Short mmCIF file of C-alpha atoms in Angstrom, two decimals:
data_model
loop_
_atom_site.label_atom_id
_atom_site.label_comp_id
_atom_site.label_asym_id
_atom_site.label_seq_id
_atom_site.Cartn_x
_atom_site.Cartn_y
_atom_site.Cartn_z
CA MET A 98 -3.16 18.47 58.85
CA LYS A 99 -2.84 22.01 57.51
CA LEU A 100 -0.66 20.73 54.68
CA TYR A 101 -3.28 18.09 53.82
CA LEU A 102 -6.08 20.71 53.69
CA PHE A 103 -3.90 22.96 51.57
CA ALA A 104 -3.31 20.16 49.04
CA ILE A 105 -7.04 19.43 48.78
CA THR A 106 -7.76 23.13 48.26
CA CYS A 107 -5.22 23.30 45.42
CA LEU A 108 -6.74 20.28 43.71
CA LEU A 109 -10.22 21.80 43.89
CA ILE A 110 -8.94 25.04 42.39
CA LEU A 111 -7.24 23.20 39.54
CA ALA A 112 -10.34 21.15 38.86
CA SER A 113 -12.47 24.28 38.61
CA CYS A 114 -10.20 25.79 35.96
CA GLY A 115 -11.20 25.33 32.32
CA SER A 116 -8.70 23.72 29.99
CA ASP A 117 -7.99 24.61 26.38
CA SER A 118 -6.22 21.31 25.74
CA ALA A 119 -7.31 19.62 22.51
CA ASP A 120 -6.94 16.18 24.07
CA GLY A 121 -8.40 16.85 27.52
CA ASN A 122 -10.82 19.78 27.67
CA TYR A 123 -12.93 19.83 30.83
CA ASN A 124 -15.35 22.74 30.70
CA ARG A 125 -15.26 23.85 27.09
CA ALA A 126 -14.19 22.61 23.67
CA ALA A 127 -10.83 23.59 22.28
CA ASP A 128 -10.95 26.08 19.45
CA ASP A 129 -9.96 25.18 15.88
CA GLU A 130 -6.72 27.14 16.01
CA LEU A 131 -5.48 25.17 19.02
CA ILE A 132 -6.44 21.87 17.38
CA ASP A 133 -4.52 22.87 14.23
CA GLU A 134 -1.49 23.64 16.39
CA GLN A 135 -1.59 20.28 18.18
CA ILE A 136 -2.16 18.09 15.09
CA ASP A 137 1.03 17.63 13.11
CA SER A 138 1.09 18.36 9.38
CA ASP A 139 1.38 14.68 8.34
CA THR A 140 -1.72 13.71 10.29
CA LYS A 141 -3.68 16.64 8.88
CA ALA A 142 -2.57 15.76 5.32
CA SER A 143 -3.68 12.17 5.89
CA ILE A 144 -7.09 13.32 7.13
CA ASP A 145 -7.49 15.66 4.16
CA SER A 146 -6.49 12.86 1.76
CA VAL A 147 -9.16 10.54 3.14
CA ALA A 148 -11.70 13.34 2.94
CA ARG A 149 -10.87 13.97 -0.72
CA ALA A 150 -11.14 10.26 -1.47
CA THR A 151 -14.65 10.07 -0.05
CA ASP A 152 -17.36 9.86 -2.70
CA GLU A 153 -21.00 9.81 -1.63
CA GLY A 154 -20.10 8.33 1.74
CA ALA A 155 -17.92 5.48 0.40
CA ILE A 156 -14.15 5.67 0.75
CA LEU A 157 -12.47 4.89 -2.55
CA HIS A 158 -9.35 2.75 -2.70
CA PRO A 159 -6.49 4.81 -4.14
CA LEU A 160 -3.89 3.24 -6.39
CA PRO A 161 -0.15 3.85 -6.00
CA ASP A 162 0.84 7.03 -7.79
CA THR A 163 3.24 5.23 -10.13
CA LEU A 164 0.53 2.74 -11.13
CA THR A 165 -1.91 5.57 -11.81
CA THR A 166 0.71 7.27 -14.01
CA LEU A 167 1.35 4.04 -15.90
CA LEU A 168 -2.36 3.57 -16.54
CA GLN A 169 -2.62 7.12 -17.85
CA GLN A 170 0.26 6.44 -20.24
CA ARG A 171 -0.82 2.99 -21.45
CA GLN A 172 -4.62 3.27 -21.19
CA PRO A 173 -5.60 6.94 -21.41
CA GLN A 174 -9.22 6.01 -22.20
CA ALA A 175 -9.58 3.74 -19.18
CA GLU A 176 -10.86 4.76 -15.76
CA VAL A 177 -10.08 3.11 -12.47
CA ALA A 178 -13.14 1.03 -11.63
CA VAL A 179 -15.57 2.11 -8.92
CA LEU A 180 -17.22 -0.59 -6.83
CA THR A 181 -20.88 -0.76 -5.86
CA ASP A 182 -21.71 -0.47 -2.15
CA GLN A 183 -23.01 -4.04 -2.17
CA THR A 184 -19.75 -5.33 -3.60
CA MET A 185 -17.78 -3.48 -0.94
CA SER A 186 -19.88 -4.95 1.86
CA ASN A 187 -19.75 -8.54 0.57
CA ARG A 188 -16.01 -9.15 0.97
CA ARG A 189 -14.64 -6.04 2.62
CA LEU A 190 -13.08 -7.99 5.49
CA GLN A 191 -11.34 -10.50 3.23
CA VAL A 192 -9.67 -8.29 0.63
CA ASP A 193 -6.86 -5.81 1.27
CA ASN A 194 -7.57 -3.64 -1.74
CA PRO A 195 -10.28 -4.83 -4.15
CA LEU A 196 -9.13 -2.65 -7.05
CA TYR A 197 -5.55 -3.85 -7.44
CA LEU A 198 -3.02 -6.31 -6.11
CA ARG A 199 0.75 -6.66 -6.12
CA GLY A 200 2.45 -10.00 -6.58
CA ASN A 201 4.85 -12.13 -8.58
CA LEU A 202 2.59 -13.20 -11.43
CA ASN A 203 5.24 -14.32 -13.92
CA GLY A 204 7.81 -15.85 -11.59
CA ASN A 205 10.43 -13.12 -12.11
CA ARG A 206 12.02 -11.21 -9.29
CA ASN A 207 10.36 -7.98 -10.35
CA PRO A 208 6.98 -7.12 -8.83
CA ASP A 209 3.82 -7.29 -10.94
CA TYR A 210 0.48 -5.54 -10.56
CA ALA A 211 -3.06 -6.41 -11.53
CA VAL A 212 -5.71 -3.70 -11.59
CA GLN A 213 -9.33 -3.44 -12.70
CA VAL A 214 -10.37 -0.56 -14.94
CA LEU A 215 -13.52 0.52 -16.74
CA GLN A 216 -13.39 0.74 -20.54
CA ASN A 217 -16.62 1.55 -22.36
CA ASP A 218 -19.15 -0.80 -20.75
CA SER A 219 -16.72 -3.50 -19.59
CA ILE A 220 -14.45 -4.10 -16.64
CA HIS A 221 -10.98 -5.12 -17.78
CA ILE A 222 -8.48 -6.66 -15.39
CA LEU A 223 -5.04 -5.66 -16.58
CA ALA A 224 -1.68 -7.00 -15.47
CA PHE A 225 1.54 -5.00 -15.60
CA LEU A 226 4.40 -7.48 -15.53
CA ASP A 227 7.94 -6.58 -14.43
CA TYR A 228 6.54 -3.36 -13.07
CA GLY A 229 9.03 -0.58 -12.48
CA THR A 230 11.46 -1.76 -15.18
CA PRO A 231 11.91 -0.60 -18.81
CA GLN A 232 10.58 -4.02 -19.85
CA VAL A 233 7.19 -3.57 -18.19
CA ARG A 234 4.49 -5.43 -20.16
CA GLU A 235 0.76 -4.87 -20.15
CA MET A 236 -1.43 -7.95 -20.46
CA LYS A 237 -5.16 -8.52 -20.14
CA VAL A 238 -6.15 -11.01 -17.45
CA ALA A 239 -9.91 -11.10 -18.08
CA SER A 240 -12.95 -9.01 -19.01
CA TYR A 241 -16.33 -8.82 -17.30
CA PRO A 242 -19.50 -6.79 -17.92
CA SER A 243 -19.96 -3.71 -15.78
CA GLN A 244 -23.11 -2.79 -13.90
CA GLN A 245 -24.96 0.42 -14.66
CA LEU A 246 -26.53 2.40 -11.83
CA ASN A 247 -27.85 5.96 -12.12
CA ASP A 248 -26.11 6.67 -15.44
CA ARG A 249 -22.77 5.45 -14.12
CA ARG A 250 -21.03 2.11 -14.56
CA TYR A 251 -19.59 0.15 -11.65
CA SER A 252 -17.63 -3.00 -11.01
CA THR A 253 -19.04 -5.90 -9.01
CA LEU A 254 -15.60 -7.55 -8.81
CA GLN A 255 -12.86 -7.63 -6.23
CA LEU A 256 -9.27 -8.76 -6.69
CA LYS A 257 -7.39 -10.98 -4.26
CA LEU A 258 -3.88 -12.38 -4.49
CA ALA A 259 -3.48 -16.17 -4.66
CA PRO A 260 0.06 -16.63 -3.28
CA GLN A 261 2.63 -18.94 -4.82
CA ASP A 262 2.76 -22.42 -3.25
CA SER A 263 -0.87 -22.14 -2.15
CA LEU A 264 -2.58 -25.51 -2.11
CA VAL A 265 -5.57 -25.36 -4.45
CA ARG A 266 -7.98 -27.97 -5.77
CA ASN A 267 -8.39 -28.51 -9.49
CA PRO A 268 -12.03 -29.52 -10.03
CA ARG A 269 -11.30 -31.03 -13.45
CA GLN A 270 -8.55 -33.34 -12.25
CA GLN A 271 -10.08 -33.87 -8.81
CA GLN A 272 -6.77 -33.32 -7.07
CA PHE A 273 -4.86 -30.68 -5.12
CA THR A 274 -1.77 -28.92 -6.42
CA ASN A 275 0.56 -26.08 -5.44
CA LEU A 276 0.60 -22.86 -7.44
CA LYS A 277 3.88 -22.32 -9.27
CA THR A 278 3.47 -18.52 -9.33
CA ASP A 279 1.19 -15.96 -7.72
CA GLY A 280 -2.27 -15.86 -9.25
CA VAL A 281 -5.11 -13.35 -9.58
CA SER A 282 -8.36 -14.36 -7.87
CA VAL A 283 -11.41 -12.50 -9.17
CA LEU A 284 -14.26 -12.45 -6.67
CA ASP A 285 -17.67 -11.97 -8.28
CA GLY A 286 -20.29 -12.25 -5.56
CA ASN A 287 -19.96 -15.76 -4.16
CA ARG A 288 -17.96 -17.04 -7.12
CA THR A 289 -14.17 -16.93 -7.34
CA THR A 290 -12.14 -17.50 -10.52
CA LEU A 291 -8.39 -17.98 -10.29
CA TYR A 292 -6.25 -16.80 -13.24
CA LEU A 293 -2.64 -17.88 -13.75
CA LEU A 294 -0.07 -16.93 -16.37
CA GLN A 295 0.68 -19.82 -18.74
CA ASN A 296 2.28 -19.73 -22.19
CA ASN A 297 2.35 -15.93 -22.15
CA ARG A 298 -1.36 -15.46 -21.42
CA PHE A 299 -3.66 -15.58 -18.43
CA ILE A 300 -6.12 -18.46 -18.30
CA PRO A 301 -8.45 -19.80 -15.61
CA PHE A 302 -6.78 -22.25 -13.27
CA ASP A 303 -9.16 -25.11 -14.07
CA ALA A 304 -8.57 -24.63 -17.83
CA GLN A 305 -4.83 -25.19 -17.65
CA GLN A 306 -3.24 -28.07 -19.49
#
């Protein structure tokens, strides 16, 4: 019985003690120094990166560093497009990254990228074929008008990969067919246009011969 009372007394004493633990403080908040000690450097760098990528409350979608470098080399006048809040909310659950996609657009083994950039007052969707090789080629997929808000131009588009072998319906021929290569789907509000590479240029899927 004495041992039982002693155990209860110890538990009550421990419960009354404050804790400085960052993940389980009881009577007071942990100080910033202790939090910095308990969060590893990689996690802190990730948090800082997200904070830097935040612009007016909307998290921007960063491009891979190598793709950013390639854009700077090939299109120094172009800027990575910024999406309107409405565009982000329309399809945010259906698109992995609305600014760019990675796929096999020309049927080669090398990866390809498509990315949307702002040039002057237009949104250009550019493809970089055979990305990461000395033979990388830049090709325009399509152009769309940008939207101006508060002296700044935005994109209302989102990009989505159309995987090879996907079953799609051709409205002109009234039949279904499988895609021979990956395609670039451009989502503009409730309208989607699929672009495929044919005869060394990108054309809308329903305009193919």
